[in-house]
Short mmCIF file of C-alpha atoms in Angstrom, two decimals:
data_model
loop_
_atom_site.label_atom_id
_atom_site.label_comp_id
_atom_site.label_asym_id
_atom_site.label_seq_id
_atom_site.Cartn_x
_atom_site.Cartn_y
_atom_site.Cartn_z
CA UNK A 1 -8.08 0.89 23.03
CA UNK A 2 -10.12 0.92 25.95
CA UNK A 3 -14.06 -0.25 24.75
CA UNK A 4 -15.07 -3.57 26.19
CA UNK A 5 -17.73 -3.60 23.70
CA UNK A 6 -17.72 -6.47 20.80
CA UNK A 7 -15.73 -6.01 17.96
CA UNK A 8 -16.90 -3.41 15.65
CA UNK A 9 -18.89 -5.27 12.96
CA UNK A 10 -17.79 -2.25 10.00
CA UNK A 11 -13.98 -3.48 10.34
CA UNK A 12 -14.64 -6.83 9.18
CA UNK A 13 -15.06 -7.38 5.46
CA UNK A 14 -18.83 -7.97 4.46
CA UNK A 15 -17.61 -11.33 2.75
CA UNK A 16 -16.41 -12.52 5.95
CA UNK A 17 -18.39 -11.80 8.46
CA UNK A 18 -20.78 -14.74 8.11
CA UNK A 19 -18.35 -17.05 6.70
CA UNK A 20 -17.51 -19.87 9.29
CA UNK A 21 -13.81 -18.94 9.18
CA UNK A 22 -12.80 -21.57 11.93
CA UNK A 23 -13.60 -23.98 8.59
CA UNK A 24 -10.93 -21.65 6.57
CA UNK A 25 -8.49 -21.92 9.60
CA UNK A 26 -8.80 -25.66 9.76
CA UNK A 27 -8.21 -26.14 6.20
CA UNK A 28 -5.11 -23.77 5.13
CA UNK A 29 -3.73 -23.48 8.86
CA UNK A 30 -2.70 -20.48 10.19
CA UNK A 31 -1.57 -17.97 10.39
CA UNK A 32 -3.49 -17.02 7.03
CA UNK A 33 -4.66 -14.06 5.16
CA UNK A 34 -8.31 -14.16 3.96
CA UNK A 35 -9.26 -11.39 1.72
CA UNK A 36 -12.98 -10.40 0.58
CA UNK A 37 -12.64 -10.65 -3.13
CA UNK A 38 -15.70 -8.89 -3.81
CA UNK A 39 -14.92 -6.07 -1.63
CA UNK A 40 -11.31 -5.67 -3.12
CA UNK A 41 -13.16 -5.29 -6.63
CA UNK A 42 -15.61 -2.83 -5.08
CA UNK A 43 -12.72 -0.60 -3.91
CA UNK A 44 -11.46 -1.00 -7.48
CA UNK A 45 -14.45 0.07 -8.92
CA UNK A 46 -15.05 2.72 -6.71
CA UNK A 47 -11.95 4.80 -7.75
CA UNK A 48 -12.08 4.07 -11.36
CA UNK A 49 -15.77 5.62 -10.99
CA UNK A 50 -14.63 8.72 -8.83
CA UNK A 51 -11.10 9.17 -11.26
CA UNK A 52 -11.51 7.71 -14.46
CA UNK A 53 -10.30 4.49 -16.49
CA UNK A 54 -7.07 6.08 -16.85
CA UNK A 55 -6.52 7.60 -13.84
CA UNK A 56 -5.62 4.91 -11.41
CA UNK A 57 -2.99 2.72 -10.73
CA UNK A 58 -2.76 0.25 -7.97
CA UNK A 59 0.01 0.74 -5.52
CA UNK A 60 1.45 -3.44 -5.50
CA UNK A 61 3.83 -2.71 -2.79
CA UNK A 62 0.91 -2.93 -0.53
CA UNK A 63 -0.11 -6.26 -1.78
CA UNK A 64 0.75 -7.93 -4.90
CA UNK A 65 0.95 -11.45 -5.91
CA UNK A 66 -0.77 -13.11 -9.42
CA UNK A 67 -4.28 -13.18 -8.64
CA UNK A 68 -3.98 -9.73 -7.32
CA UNK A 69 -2.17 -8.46 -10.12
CA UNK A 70 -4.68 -10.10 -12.63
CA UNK A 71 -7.97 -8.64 -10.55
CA UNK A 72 -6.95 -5.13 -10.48
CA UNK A 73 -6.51 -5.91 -14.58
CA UNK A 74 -9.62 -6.35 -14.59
CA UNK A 75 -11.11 -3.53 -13.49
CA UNK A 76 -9.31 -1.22 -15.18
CA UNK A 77 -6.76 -0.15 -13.26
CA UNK A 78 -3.23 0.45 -13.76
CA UNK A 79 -0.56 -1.24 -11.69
CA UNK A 80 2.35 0.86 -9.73
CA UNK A 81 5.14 -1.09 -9.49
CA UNK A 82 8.38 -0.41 -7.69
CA UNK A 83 11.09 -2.66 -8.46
CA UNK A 84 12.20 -5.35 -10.90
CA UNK A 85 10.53 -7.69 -8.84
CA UNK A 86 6.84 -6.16 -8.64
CA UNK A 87 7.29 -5.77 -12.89
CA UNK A 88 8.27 -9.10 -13.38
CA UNK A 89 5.49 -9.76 -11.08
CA UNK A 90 2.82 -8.04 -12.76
CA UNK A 91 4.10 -8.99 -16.32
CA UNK A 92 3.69 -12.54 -15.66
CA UNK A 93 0.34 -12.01 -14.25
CA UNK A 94 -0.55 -10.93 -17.82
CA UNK A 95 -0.69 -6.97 -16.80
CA UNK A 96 -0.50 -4.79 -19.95
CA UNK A 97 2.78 -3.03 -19.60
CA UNK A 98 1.37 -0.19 -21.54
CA UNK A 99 -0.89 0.10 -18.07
CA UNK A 100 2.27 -0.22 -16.22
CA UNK A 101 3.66 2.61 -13.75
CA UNK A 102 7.39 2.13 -12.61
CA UNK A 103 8.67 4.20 -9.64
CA UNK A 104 11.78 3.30 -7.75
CA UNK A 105 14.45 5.91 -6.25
CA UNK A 106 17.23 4.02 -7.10
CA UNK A 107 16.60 1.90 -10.33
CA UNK A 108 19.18 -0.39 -11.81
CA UNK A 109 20.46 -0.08 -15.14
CA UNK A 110 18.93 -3.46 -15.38
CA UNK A 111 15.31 -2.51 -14.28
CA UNK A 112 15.20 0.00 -16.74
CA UNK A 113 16.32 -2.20 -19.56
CA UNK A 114 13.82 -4.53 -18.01
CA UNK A 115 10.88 -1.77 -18.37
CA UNK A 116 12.09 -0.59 -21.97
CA UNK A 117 12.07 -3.83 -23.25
CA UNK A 118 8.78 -4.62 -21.64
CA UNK A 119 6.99 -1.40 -23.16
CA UNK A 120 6.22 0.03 -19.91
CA UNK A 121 3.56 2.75 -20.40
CA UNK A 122 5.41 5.23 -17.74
CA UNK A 123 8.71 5.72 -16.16
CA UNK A 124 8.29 8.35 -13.34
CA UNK A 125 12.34 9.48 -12.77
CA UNK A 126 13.71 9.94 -9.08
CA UNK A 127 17.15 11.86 -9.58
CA UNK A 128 19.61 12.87 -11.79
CA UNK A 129 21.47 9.75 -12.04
CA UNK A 130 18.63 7.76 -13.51
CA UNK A 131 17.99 10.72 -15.83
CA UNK A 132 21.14 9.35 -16.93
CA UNK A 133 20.60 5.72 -17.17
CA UNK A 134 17.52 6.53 -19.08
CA UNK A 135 19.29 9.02 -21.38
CA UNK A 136 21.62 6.19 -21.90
CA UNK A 137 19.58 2.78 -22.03
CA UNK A 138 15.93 4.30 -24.18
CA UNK A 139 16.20 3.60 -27.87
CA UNK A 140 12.61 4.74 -28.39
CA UNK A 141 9.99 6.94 -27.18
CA UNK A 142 9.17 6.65 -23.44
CA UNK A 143 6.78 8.48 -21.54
CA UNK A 144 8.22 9.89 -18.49
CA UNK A 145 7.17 11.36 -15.09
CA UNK A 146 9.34 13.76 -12.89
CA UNK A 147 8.90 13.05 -9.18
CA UNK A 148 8.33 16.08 -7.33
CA UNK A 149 8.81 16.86 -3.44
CA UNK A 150 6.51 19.96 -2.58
CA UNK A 151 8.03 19.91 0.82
CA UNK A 152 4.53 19.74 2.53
CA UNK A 153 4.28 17.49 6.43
CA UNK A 154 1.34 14.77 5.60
CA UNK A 155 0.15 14.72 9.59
CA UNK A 156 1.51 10.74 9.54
CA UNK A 157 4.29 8.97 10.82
CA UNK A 158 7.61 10.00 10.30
CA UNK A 159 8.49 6.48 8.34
CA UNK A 160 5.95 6.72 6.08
CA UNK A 161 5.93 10.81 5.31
CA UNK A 162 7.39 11.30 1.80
CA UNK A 163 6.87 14.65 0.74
CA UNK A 164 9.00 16.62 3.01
CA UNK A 165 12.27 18.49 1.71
CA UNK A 166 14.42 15.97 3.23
CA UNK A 167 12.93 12.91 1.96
CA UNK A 168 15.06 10.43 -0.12
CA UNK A 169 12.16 10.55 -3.19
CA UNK A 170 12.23 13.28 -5.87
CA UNK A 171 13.45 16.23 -7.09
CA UNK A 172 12.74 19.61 -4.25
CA UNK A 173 11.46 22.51 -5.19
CA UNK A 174 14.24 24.11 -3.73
CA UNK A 175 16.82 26.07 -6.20
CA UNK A 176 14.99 25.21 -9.04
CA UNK A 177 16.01 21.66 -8.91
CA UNK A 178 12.97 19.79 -10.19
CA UNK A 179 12.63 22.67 -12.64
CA UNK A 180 15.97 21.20 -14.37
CA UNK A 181 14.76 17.98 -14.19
CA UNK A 182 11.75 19.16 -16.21
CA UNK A 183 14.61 20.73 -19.02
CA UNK A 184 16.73 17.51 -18.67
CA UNK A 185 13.79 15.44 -19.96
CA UNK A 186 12.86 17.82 -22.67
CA UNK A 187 15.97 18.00 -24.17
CA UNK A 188 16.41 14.15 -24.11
CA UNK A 189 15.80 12.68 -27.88
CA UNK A 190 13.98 9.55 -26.45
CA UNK A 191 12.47 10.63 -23.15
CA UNK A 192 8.79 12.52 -23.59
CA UNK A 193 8.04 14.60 -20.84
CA UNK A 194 4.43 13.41 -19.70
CA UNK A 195 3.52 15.46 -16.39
CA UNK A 196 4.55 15.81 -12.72
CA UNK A 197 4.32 13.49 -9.92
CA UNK A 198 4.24 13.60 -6.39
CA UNK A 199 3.85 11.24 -3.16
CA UNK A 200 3.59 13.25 0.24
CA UNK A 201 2.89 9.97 2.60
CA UNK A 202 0.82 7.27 3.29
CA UNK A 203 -2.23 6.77 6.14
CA UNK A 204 -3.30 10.16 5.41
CA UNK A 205 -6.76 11.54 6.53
CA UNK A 206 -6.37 15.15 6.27
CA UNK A 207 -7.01 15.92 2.77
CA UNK A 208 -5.64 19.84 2.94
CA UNK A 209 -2.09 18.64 2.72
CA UNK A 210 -2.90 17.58 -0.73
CA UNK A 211 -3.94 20.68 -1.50
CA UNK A 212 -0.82 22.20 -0.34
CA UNK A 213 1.20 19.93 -2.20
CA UNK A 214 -0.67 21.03 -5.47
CA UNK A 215 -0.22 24.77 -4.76
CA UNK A 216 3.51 23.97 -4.62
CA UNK A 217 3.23 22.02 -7.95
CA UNK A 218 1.19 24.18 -9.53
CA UNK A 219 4.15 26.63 -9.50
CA UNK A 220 6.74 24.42 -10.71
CA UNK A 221 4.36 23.50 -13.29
CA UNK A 222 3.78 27.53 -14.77
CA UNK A 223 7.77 28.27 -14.50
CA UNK A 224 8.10 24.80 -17.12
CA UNK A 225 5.73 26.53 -19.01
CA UNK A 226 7.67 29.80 -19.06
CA UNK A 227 10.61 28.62 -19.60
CA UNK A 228 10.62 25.50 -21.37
CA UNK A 229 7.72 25.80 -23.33
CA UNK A 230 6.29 22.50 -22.06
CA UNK A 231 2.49 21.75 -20.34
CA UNK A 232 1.64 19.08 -17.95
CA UNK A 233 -0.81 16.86 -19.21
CA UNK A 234 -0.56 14.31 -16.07
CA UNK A 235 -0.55 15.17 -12.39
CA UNK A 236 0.14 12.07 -10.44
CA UNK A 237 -0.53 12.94 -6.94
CA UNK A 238 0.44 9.39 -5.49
CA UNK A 239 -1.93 7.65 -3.21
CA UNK A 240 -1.81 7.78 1.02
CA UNK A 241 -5.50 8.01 1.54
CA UNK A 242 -5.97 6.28 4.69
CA UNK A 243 -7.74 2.96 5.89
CA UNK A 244 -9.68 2.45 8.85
CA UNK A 245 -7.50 0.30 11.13
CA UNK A 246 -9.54 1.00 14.41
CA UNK A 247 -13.85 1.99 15.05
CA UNK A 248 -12.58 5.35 15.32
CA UNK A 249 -10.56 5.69 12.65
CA UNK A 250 -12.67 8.07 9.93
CA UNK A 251 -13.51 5.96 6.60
CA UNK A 252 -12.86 8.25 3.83
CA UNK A 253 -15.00 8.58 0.98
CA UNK A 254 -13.26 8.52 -2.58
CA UNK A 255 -15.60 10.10 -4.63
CA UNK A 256 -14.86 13.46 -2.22
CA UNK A 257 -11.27 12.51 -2.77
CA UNK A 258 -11.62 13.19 -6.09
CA UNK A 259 -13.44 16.23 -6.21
CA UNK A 260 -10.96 17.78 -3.83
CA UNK A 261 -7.85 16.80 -5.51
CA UNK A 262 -10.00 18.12 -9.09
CA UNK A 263 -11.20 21.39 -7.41
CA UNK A 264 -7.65 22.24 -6.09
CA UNK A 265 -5.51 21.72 -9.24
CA UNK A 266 -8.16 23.71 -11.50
CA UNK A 267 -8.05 26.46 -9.20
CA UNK A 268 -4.01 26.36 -8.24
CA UNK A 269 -3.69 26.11 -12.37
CA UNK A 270 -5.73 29.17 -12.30
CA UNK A 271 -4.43 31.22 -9.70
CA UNK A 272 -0.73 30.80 -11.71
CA UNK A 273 -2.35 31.63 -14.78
CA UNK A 274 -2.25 28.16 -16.10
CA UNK A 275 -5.46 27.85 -18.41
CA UNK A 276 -5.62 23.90 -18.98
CA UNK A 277 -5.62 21.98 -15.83
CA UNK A 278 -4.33 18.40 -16.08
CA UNK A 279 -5.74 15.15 -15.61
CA UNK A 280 -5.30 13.69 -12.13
CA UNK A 281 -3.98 10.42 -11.50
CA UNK A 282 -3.47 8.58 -8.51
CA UNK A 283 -2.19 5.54 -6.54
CA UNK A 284 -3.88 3.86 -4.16
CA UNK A 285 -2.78 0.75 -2.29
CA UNK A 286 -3.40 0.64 1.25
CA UNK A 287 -6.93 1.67 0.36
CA UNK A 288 -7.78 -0.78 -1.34
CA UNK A 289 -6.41 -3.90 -0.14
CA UNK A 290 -6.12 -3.37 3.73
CA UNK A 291 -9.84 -3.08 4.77
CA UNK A 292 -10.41 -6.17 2.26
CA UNK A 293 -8.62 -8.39 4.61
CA UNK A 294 -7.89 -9.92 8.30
CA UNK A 295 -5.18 -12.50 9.62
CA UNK A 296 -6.73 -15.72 11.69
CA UNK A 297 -4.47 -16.66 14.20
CA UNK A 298 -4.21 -19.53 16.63
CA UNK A 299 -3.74 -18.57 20.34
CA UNK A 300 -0.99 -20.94 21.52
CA UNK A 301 0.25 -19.55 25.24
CA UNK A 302 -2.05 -17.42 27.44
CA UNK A 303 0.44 -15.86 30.40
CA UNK A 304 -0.50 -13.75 33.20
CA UNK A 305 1.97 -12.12 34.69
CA UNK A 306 0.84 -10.52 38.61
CA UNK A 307 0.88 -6.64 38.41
CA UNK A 308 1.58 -6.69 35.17
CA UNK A 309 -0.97 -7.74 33.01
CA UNK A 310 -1.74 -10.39 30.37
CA UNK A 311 -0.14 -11.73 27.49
CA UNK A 312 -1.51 -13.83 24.33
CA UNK A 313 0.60 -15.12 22.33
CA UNK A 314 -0.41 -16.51 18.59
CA UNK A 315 1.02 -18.25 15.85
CA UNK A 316 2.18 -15.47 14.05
CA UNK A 317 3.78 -11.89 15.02
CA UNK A 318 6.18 -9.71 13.13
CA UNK A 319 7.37 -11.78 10.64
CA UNK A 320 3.68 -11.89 8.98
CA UNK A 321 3.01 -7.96 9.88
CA UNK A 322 5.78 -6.14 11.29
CA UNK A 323 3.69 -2.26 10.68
CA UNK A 324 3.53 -2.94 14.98
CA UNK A 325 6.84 -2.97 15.12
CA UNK A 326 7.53 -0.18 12.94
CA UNK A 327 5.60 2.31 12.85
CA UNK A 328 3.32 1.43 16.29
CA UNK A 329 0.45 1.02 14.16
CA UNK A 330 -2.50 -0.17 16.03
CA UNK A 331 -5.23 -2.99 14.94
CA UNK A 332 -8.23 -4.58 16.82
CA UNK A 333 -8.94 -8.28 17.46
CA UNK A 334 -11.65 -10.32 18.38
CA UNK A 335 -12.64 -14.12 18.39
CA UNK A 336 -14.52 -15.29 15.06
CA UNK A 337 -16.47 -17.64 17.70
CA UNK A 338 -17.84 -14.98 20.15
CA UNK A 339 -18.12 -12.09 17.55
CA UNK A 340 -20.84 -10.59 19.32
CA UNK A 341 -19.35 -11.41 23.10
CA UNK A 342 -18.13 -8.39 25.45
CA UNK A 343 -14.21 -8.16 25.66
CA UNK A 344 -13.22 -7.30 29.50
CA UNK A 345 -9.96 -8.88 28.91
CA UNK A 346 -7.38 -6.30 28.63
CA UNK A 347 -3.99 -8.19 27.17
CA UNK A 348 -1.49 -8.06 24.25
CA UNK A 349 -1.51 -10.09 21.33
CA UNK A 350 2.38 -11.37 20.92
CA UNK A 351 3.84 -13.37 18.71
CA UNK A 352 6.64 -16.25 18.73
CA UNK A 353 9.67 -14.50 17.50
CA UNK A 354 12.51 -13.47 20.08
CA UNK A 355 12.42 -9.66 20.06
CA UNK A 356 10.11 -8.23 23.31
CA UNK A 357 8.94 -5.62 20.54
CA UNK A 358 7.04 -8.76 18.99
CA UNK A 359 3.79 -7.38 19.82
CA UNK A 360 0.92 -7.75 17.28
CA UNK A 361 -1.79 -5.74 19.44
CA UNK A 362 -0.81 -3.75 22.36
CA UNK A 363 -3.73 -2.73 24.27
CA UNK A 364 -6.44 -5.39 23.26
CA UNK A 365 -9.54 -6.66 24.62
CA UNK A 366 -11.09 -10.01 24.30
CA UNK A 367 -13.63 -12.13 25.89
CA UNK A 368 -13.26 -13.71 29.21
CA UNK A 369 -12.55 -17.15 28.96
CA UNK A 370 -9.67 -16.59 26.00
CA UNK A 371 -8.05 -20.55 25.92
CA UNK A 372 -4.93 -22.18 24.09
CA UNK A 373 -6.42 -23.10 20.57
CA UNK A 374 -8.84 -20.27 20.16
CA UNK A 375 -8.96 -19.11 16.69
CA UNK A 376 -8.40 -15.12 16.65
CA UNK A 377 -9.02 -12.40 14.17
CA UNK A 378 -6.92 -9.17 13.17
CA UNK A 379 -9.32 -7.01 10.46
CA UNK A 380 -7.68 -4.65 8.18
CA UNK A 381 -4.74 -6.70 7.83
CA UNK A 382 -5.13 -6.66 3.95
CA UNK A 383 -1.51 -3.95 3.25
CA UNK A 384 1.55 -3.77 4.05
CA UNK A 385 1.26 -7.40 5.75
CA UNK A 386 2.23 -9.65 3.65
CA UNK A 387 3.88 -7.74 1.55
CA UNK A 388 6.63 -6.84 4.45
CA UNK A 389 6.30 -10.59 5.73
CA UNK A 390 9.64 -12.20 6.49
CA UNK A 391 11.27 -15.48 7.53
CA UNK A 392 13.06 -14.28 10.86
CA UNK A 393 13.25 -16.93 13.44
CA UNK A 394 12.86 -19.26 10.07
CA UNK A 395 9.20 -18.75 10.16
CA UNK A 396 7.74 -19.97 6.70
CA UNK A 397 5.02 -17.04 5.58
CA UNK A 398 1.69 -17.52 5.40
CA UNK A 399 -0.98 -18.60 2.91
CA UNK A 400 -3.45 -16.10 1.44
CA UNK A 401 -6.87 -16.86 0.87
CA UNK A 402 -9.15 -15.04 -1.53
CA UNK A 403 -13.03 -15.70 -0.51
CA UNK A 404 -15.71 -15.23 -2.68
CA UNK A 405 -19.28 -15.92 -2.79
CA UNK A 406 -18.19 -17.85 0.52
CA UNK A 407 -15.79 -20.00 -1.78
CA UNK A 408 -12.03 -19.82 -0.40
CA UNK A 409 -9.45 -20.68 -2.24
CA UNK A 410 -5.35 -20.30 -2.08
CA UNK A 411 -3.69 -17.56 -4.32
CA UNK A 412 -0.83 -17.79 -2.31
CA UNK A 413 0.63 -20.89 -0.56
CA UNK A 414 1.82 -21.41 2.70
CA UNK A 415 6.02 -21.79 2.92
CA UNK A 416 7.39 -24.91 3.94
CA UNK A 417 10.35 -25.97 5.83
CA UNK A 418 12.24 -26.85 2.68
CA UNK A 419 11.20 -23.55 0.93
CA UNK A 420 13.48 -22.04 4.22
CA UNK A 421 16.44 -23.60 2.71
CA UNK A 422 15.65 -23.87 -0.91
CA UNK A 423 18.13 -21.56 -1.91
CA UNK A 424 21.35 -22.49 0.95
CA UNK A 425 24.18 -23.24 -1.34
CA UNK A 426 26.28 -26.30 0.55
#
């Protein structure tokens, strides 16, 4: 990041860029989350327009708590979750569990008796073994998935590429393996064999490898039709579409999503010989909820070091978004007082926790001047942040904030020092 210029206006949520947040700072502390309520409905609304009422399901492992669980309700969309923990989650939010997606590679016998007994709407299966536990545990009708790997690179990072023949999700193409995963389901008395699914990464930009991944599926889907007699209704493609972390990241457009992923399964059904193409689904997280949201900070130690350069260090760090640390992911920052000001400074935003790796921005820029107590801003912080937040260093997590109409108010509270220890056994 080498710009001096201010902060890109686009990267901060419309909701919050004339909202005082040095008030929201003072009054829940920091760090904090503040999301744009308005614009996480908007991104709602905009994929249940491009896809359909039944066609999308929000991804919670990018963000999930009550509220959020009960908004994306509301608009109509479905709700991916991953675990036990993101379905008892959305169940106590009040989430139809008829509108309820369950993935997981490695599902306990007891979070499949958790989503039978719930009623969940879809079970999409991850290997043999929980073809198994399913055989074993379902007393009744349940729609399931097969998870597909089409073996197709995604152009992201390693970490977060899930479509490749090695991957740890799904049944390969390879040897016919998914194709037997397709006849295991038929042939089960309670399982009803609903479509195919796929995931091929997240933080994607270049559509094609969709495509690609269809062509693939399009093939297992003709040889179940040969040979078991069986159509696929449901193509789950996953989600992945990229945010816009940084001014020149691209900012996708969904409605083109759509009519890509549409125009390539017609015409992959086609070229197999396939008449009836199915209805695409998919699940978007990262879409949706990181560009909603940014992280205030409070600059605590500002450290130049001679030949070297210059650190800031904030209240925060890894424990509240460790993607840095991970996957090298890269945000921008600016300070909510001087939003329009220059940014000369070149420095990196640290954080408090002992691991030199602890670095929240690694190349940023930021106004001359920069003091202890400034109040600074991290856009797009919205997925994968809290959701991967953690206690090391016996941090307590941040509050989240949902704003709207300029009204703030706390969907998720801020840890305490006895919430650390709440569960230590004497």
């Amino acid at each position: 990041m080498t710009s001096t210029a201010p902060i890109d206006a686009t990267l901060i949520p419309p909701g919050l860029r004339n909202l005082d947040l040095e008030a929201i700072a003072t009054e829940f502390g920091t760090p904090v989350f503040v999301y744009d309520e308005d614009d996480l409905r908007r991104r709602c609304r905009e994929y249940v327009s491009a896809f359909g009422t039944d066609s999308v399901a929000y991804a919670g492992k990018a963000f999930l708590c009550t509220a959020m669980a009960r908004l994306v309700a509301e608009e109509g969309l479905h709700l991916d979750c991953a675990t036990g923990g993101e379905l008892y989650a959305a169940l106590g939010a009040g989430v139809p569990p008829e509108r309820i997606v369950l993935h997981g590679n490695n599902k306990s016998d007891a979070e499949i008796a958790q989503a039978l007994d719930a009623g969940v709407g879809r079970i999409v299966v991850d290997s043999f073994d929980e073809i198994d536990r399913l055989e074993r545990l379902a007393t009744r009708a349940v729609s399931v998935l097969v998870r597909v790997t089409p073996g197709v690179e995604a152009h992201t990072h390693e970490y977060i590429e899930t479509g490749t023949e090695a991957s740890k999700f799904g049944f390969t193409l390879t040897d016919g393996v998914a194709l037997r995963a397709v006849g295991r389901i038929v042939a089960a008395e309670h399982l009803l064999f609903s479509g195919l699914h796929f995931h091929i990464g997240s933080q994607i930009y270049r559509l094609d490898a969709f495509a690609r991944a269809i062509e693939r599926i399009a093939t297992l889907a003709a040889a179940a039709h040969a040979d078991l007699g069986v159509s696929v209704d449901e193509l789950n493609v996953g989600g992945g579409l990229g945010a816009r972390y940084l001014p020149e990241d691209p900012e996708l457009v969904v409605a083109d999503h759509a009519a890509a992923l549409r125009r390539a399964t017609k015409d992959c059904w086609d070229q197999v010989g396939l008449s009836d193409a199915p209805r695409v689904m998919v699940e978007p997280g990262r879409s949706i909820a990181a560009p909603a949201a940014l992280t205030l900070f409070r600059v605590g130690t500002v450290k130049q070091i001679p030949g070297i350069g210059t650190y800031v260090a904030v209240d925060g760090g890894m424990s509240d978004n460790p993607r840095p640390v991970l996957y090298g992911a890269g945000y921008e920052t600016y300070l909510p007082a001087r939003v329009a000001a220059e940014r000369p400074l070149a420095c990196s935003i640290v954080g408090k926790h002992c691991e030199q790796g602890d670095i929240v921005v690694a190349d940023a820029r930021l106004p001359e001047g920069l003091a202890v107590g400034d109040l600074l801003a991290m856009p797009a912080t919205g997925a994968y942040g809290y959701s991967m937040a953690s206690n090391y260093n016996k941090v307590p997590r941040p509050a989240v904030v949902f704003v709207r109409d300029g009204v703030a108010r706390v969907v998720v509270r801020r840890e305490t020092f006895d919430d650390l220890v709440r569960l230590d056994v004497e």
